[in-house]
GROMACS .gro file of C-alpha atoms in nm:
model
  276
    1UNK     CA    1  -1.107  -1.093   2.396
    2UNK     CA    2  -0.997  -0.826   2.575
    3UNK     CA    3  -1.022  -0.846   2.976
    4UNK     CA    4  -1.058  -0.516   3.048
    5UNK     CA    5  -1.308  -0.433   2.827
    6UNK     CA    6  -1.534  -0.753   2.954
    7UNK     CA    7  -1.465  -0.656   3.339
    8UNK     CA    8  -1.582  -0.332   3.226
    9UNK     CA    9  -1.905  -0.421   3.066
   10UNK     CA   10  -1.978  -0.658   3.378
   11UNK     CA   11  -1.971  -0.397   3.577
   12UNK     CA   12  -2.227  -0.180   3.324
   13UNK     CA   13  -2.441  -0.433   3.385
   14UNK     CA   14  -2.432  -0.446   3.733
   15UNK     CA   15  -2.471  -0.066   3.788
   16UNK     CA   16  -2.588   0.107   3.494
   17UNK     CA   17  -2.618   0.452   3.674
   18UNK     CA   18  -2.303   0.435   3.805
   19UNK     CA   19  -2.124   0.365   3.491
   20UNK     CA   20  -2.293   0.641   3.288
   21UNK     CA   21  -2.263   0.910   3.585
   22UNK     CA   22  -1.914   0.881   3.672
   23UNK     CA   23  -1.751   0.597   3.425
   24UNK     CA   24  -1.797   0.827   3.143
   25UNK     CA   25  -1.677   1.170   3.285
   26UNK     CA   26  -1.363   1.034   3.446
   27UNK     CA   27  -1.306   0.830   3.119
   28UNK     CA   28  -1.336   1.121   2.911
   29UNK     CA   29  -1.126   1.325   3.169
   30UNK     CA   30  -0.854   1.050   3.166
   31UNK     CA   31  -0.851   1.100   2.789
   32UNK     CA   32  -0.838   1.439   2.767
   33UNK     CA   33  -0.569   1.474   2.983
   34UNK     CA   34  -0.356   1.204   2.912
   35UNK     CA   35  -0.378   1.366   2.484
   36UNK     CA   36  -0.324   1.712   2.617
   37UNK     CA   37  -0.033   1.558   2.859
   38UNK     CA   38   0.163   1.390   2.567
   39UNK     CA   39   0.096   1.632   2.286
   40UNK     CA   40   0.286   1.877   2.527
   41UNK     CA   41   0.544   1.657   2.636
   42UNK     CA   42   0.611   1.567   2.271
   43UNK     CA   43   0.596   1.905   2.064
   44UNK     CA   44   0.735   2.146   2.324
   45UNK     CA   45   0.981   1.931   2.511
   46UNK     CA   46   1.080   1.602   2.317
   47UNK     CA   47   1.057   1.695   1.919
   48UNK     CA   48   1.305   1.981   1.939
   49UNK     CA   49   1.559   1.737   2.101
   50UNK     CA   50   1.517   1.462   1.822
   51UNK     CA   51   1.419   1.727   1.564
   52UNK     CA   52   1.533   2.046   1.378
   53UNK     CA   53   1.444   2.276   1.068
   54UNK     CA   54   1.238   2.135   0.893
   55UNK     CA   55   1.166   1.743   1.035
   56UNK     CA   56   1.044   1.964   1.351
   57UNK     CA   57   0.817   2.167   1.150
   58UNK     CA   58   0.663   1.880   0.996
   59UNK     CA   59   0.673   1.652   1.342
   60UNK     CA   60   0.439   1.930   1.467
   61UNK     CA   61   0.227   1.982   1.168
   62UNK     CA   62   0.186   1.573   1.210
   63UNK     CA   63   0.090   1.575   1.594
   64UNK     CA   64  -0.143   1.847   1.526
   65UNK     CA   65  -0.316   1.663   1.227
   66UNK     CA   66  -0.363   1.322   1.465
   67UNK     CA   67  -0.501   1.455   1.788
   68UNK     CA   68  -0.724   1.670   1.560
   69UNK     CA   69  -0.842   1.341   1.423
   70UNK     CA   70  -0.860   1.154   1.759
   71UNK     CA   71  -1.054   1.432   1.915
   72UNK     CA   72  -1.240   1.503   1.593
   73UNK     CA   73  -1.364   1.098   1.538
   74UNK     CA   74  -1.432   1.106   1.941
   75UNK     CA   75  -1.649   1.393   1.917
   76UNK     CA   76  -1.835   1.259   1.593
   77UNK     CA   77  -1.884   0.933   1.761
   78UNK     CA   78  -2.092   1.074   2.027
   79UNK     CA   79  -2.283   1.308   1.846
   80UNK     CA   80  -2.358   1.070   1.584
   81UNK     CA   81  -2.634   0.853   1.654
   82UNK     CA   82  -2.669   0.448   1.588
   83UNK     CA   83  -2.963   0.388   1.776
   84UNK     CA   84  -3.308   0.218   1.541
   85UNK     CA   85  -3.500   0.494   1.678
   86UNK     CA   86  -3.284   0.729   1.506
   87UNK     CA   87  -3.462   0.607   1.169
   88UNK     CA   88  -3.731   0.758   1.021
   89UNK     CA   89  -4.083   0.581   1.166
   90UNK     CA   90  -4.113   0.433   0.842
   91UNK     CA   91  -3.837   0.195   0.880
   92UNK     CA   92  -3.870   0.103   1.212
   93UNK     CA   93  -4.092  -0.147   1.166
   94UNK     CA   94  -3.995  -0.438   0.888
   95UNK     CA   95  -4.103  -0.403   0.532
   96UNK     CA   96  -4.368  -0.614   0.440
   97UNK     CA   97  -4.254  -0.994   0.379
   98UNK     CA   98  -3.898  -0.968   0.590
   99UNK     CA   99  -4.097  -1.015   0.941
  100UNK     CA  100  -3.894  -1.293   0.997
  101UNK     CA  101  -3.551  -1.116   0.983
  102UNK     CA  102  -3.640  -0.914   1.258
  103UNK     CA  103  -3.610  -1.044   1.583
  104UNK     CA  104  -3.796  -0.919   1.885
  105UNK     CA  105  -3.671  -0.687   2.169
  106UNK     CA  106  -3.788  -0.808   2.496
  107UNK     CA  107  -3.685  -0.458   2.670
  108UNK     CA  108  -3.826  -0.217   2.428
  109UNK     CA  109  -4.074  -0.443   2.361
  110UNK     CA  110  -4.107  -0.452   1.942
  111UNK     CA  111  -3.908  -0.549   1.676
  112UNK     CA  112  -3.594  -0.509   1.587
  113UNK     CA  113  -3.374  -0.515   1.295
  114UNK     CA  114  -3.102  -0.806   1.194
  115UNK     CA  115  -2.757  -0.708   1.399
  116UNK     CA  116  -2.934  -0.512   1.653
  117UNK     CA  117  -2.918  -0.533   2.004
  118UNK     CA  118  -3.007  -0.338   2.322
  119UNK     CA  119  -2.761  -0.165   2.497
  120UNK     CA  120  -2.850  -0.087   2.924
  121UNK     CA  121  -2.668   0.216   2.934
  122UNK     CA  122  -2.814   0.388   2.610
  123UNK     CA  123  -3.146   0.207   2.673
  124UNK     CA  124  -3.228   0.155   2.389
  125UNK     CA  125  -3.140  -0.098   2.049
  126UNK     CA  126  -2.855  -0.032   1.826
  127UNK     CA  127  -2.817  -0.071   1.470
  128UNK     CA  128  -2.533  -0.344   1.415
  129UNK     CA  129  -2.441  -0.319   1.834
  130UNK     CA  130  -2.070  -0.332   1.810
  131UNK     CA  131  -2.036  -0.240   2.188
  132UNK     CA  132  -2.074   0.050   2.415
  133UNK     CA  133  -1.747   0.322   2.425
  134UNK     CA  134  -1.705   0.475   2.744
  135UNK     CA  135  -1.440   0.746   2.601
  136UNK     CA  136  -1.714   0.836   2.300
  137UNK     CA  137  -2.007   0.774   2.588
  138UNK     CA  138  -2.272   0.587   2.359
  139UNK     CA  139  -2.259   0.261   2.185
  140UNK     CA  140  -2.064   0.196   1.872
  141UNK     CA  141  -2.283   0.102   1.553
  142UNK     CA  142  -2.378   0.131   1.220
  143UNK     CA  143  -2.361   0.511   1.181
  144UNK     CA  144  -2.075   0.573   1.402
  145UNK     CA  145  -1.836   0.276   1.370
  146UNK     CA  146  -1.675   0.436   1.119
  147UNK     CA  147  -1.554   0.735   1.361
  148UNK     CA  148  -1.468   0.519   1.625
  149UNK     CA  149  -1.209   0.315   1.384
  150UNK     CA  150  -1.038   0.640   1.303
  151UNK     CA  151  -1.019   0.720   1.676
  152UNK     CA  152  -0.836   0.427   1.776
  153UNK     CA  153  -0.665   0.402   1.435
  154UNK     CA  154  -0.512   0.751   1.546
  155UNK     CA  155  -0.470   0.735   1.921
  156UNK     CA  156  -0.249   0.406   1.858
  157UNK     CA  157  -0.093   0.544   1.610
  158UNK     CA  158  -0.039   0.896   1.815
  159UNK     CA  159   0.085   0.706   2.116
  160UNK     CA  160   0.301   0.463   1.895
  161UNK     CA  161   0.505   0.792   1.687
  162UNK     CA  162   0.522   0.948   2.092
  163UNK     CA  163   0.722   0.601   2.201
  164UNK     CA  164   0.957   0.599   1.929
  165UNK     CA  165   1.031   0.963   1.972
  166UNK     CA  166   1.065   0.910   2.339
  167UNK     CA  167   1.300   0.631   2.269
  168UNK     CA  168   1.546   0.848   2.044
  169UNK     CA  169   1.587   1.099   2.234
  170UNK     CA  170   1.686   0.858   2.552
  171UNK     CA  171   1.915   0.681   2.363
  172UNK     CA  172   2.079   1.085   2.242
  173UNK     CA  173   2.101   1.196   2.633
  174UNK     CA  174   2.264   0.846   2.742
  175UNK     CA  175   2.479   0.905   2.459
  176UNK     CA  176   2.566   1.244   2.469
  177UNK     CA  177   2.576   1.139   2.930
  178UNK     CA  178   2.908   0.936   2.826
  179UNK     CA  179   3.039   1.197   2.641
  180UNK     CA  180   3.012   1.451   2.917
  181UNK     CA  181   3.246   1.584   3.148
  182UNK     CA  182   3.165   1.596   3.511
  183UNK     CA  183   3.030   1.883   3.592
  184UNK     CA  184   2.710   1.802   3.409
  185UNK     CA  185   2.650   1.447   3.491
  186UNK     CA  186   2.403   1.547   3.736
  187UNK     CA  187   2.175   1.736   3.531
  188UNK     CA  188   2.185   1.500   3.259
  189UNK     CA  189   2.118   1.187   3.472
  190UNK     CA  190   1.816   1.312   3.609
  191UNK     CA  191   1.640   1.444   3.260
  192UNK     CA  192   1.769   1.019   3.118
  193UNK     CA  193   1.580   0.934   3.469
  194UNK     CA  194   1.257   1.135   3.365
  195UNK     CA  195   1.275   1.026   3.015
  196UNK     CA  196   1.283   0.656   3.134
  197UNK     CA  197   1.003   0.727   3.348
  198UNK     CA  198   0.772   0.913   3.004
  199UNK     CA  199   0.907   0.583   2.773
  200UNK     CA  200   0.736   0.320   3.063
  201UNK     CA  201   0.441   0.522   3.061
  202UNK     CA  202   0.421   0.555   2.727
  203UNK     CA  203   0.439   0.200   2.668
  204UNK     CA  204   0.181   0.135   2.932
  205UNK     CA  205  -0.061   0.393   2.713
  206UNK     CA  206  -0.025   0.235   2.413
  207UNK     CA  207  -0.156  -0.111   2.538
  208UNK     CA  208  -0.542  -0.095   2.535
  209UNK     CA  209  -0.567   0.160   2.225
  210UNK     CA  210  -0.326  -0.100   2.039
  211UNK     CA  211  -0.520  -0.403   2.164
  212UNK     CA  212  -0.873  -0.210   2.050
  213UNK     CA  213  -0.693  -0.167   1.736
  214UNK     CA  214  -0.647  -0.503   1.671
  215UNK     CA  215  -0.978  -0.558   1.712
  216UNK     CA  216  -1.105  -0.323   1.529
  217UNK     CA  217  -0.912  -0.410   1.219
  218UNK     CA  218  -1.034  -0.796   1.241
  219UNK     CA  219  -1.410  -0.652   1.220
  220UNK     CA  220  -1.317  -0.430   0.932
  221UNK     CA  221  -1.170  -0.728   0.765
  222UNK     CA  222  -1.432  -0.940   0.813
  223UNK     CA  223  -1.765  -0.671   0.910
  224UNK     CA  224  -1.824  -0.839   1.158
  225UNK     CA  225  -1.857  -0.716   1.576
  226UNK     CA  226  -1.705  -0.665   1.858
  227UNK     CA  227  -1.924  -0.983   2.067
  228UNK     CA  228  -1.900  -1.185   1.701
  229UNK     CA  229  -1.564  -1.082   1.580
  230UNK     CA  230  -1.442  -1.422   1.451
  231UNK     CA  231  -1.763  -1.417   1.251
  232UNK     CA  232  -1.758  -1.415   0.891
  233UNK     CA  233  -2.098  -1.473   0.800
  234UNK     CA  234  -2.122  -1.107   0.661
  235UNK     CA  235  -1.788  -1.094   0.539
  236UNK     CA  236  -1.832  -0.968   0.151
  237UNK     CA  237  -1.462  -0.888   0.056
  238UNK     CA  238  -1.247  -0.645   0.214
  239UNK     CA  239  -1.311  -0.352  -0.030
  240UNK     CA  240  -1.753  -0.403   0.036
  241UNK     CA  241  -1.654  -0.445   0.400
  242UNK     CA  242  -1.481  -0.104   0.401
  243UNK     CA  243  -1.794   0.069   0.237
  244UNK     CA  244  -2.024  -0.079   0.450
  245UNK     CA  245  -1.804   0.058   0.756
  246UNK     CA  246  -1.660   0.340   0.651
  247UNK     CA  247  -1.907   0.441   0.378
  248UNK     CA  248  -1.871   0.519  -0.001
  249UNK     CA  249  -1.510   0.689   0.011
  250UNK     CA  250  -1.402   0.364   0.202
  251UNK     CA  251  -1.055   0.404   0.365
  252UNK     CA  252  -1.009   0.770   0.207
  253UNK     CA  253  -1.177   0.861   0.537
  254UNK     CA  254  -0.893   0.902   0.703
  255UNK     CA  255  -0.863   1.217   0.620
  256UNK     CA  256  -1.109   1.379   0.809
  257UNK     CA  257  -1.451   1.344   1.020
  258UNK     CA  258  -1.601   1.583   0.839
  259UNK     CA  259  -1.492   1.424   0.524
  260UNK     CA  260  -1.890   1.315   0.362
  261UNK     CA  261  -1.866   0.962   0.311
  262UNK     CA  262  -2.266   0.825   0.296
  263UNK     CA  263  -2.290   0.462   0.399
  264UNK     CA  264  -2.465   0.230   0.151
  265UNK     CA  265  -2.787   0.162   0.366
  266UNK     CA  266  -2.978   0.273   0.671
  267UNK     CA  267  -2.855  -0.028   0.900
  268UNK     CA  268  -3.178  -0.259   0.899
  269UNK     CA  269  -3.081  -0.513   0.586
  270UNK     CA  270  -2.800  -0.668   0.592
  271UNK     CA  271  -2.646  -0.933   0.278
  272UNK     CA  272  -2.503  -1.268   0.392
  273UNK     CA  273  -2.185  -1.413   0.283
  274UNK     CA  274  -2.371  -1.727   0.130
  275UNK     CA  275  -2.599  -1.476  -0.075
  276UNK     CA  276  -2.297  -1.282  -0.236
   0.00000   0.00000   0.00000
């Protein structure tokens, strides 16, 4: 599992204040930043080394389309709800006969339904608790897992496209630095220095989001959780999984946020492997 992400959720537990009034404004900062930080590195200063014509145009029609989506599927994530009292009063409480699916909430002190759990910092259960995003600042669930995916699908993926550009156009200006004259050497060492410096750091940025990836895709495969990801007891094939995730238009969501993709139920029932 990943270290990091159990330190941090330690430390939630320890001081719950803390970690909602400053871990999730400096996380979100750090975020911000760091997108705004390589987006301008990459389309203003790297791309029109590596790129012309038309391969630029498109290179910045393409960075434009994934932070879009990994601000987007941030912003959706937190605005979008997961929590059981989000649902209507009427399906709060179990229907009549499936009691003893539920299981009860010591902390909010009622019952709650299958794949729930309670969360310190939101204070409160969510549906299917996959685990609580301090970039998103709420928990990761039922209604929002979905948006979260996309998010780390496209900050890997924005980080990873960053890396290999960085990488070509190091390997142009060592290049083009044995071909030079003196004269120019100078110059040209120290712009190879700071692109050395942008490729480390890169790398270094695309660890976690790759690592959350990775996870991320396991509990797709299997819909399963972040604290139960080698679980496969809900695991009804890889297309089902996808709906159940990511809704009716399944992967297609890719697209876009905003793209209307209703999930196939409310979050409170959920169909075992055995039963399929």
């Amino acid at each position: 599992m990943c270290i990091v992400n159990d330190w941090c959720r330690e430390y939630a537990n320890l001081y719950p204040k803390k970690a909602v009034s400053i871990g999730h404004p400096v996380s979100v900062i750090f975020l911000l930043v760091g997108t705004a930080f390589f987006f301008t590195l990459q389309v203003f200063y790297v791309a029109p080394d590596v790129h012309d014509g038309f391969m630029y145009k498109f290179y910045v029609i393409s960075a434009i389309f994934t932070t879009y989506n990994i601000l987007a599927n941030l912003l959706a994530c937190h605005r979008t709800s997961s929590a059981v009292k989000s649902l209507p009063k009427e399906r709060q409480v179990p229907e009549p006969g499936k009691e003893h699916l539920w299981h009860y909430c010591d902390i909010c002190h009622k019952l709650m339904p299958p794949r729930s759990w309670h969360c310190a910092l939101c204070k409160c259960c969510i549906l299917k608790r996959d685990h609580h995003c301090i970039f998103a600042a709420t928990c990761i669930g039922h209604n929002n897992h979905r948006y979260f995916f996309w998010f780390t699908f496209y900050l890997a993926f924005g980080i990873f496209i960053s890396m290999l550009t960085l990488f070509c156009d190091l390997a142009r200006s060592v290049y083009l630095l044995h071909r030079m004259k003196s004269g120019f050497g100078n110059t040209v060492i120290t712009l190879s220095y700071l692109r050395y410096v942008f490729l480390i750091l890169n790398i270094f940025a695309l660890g976690f989001p790759a690592l959350m990836l990775r996870f991320q895709v396991q509990i797709l495969k299997f819909n399963s959780t972040y604290y139960q990801i080698s679980s496969r007891l809900h695991d009804l094939g890889f297309r089902k999984n996808c709906q159940l995730i990511m809704g009716q238009r399944g992967l297609w969501t890719f697209i876009s946020p905003s793209l209307k993709s209703p999930l196939l139920h409310d979050g409170t029932h959920w169909q075992n492997k055995q039963c399929f």
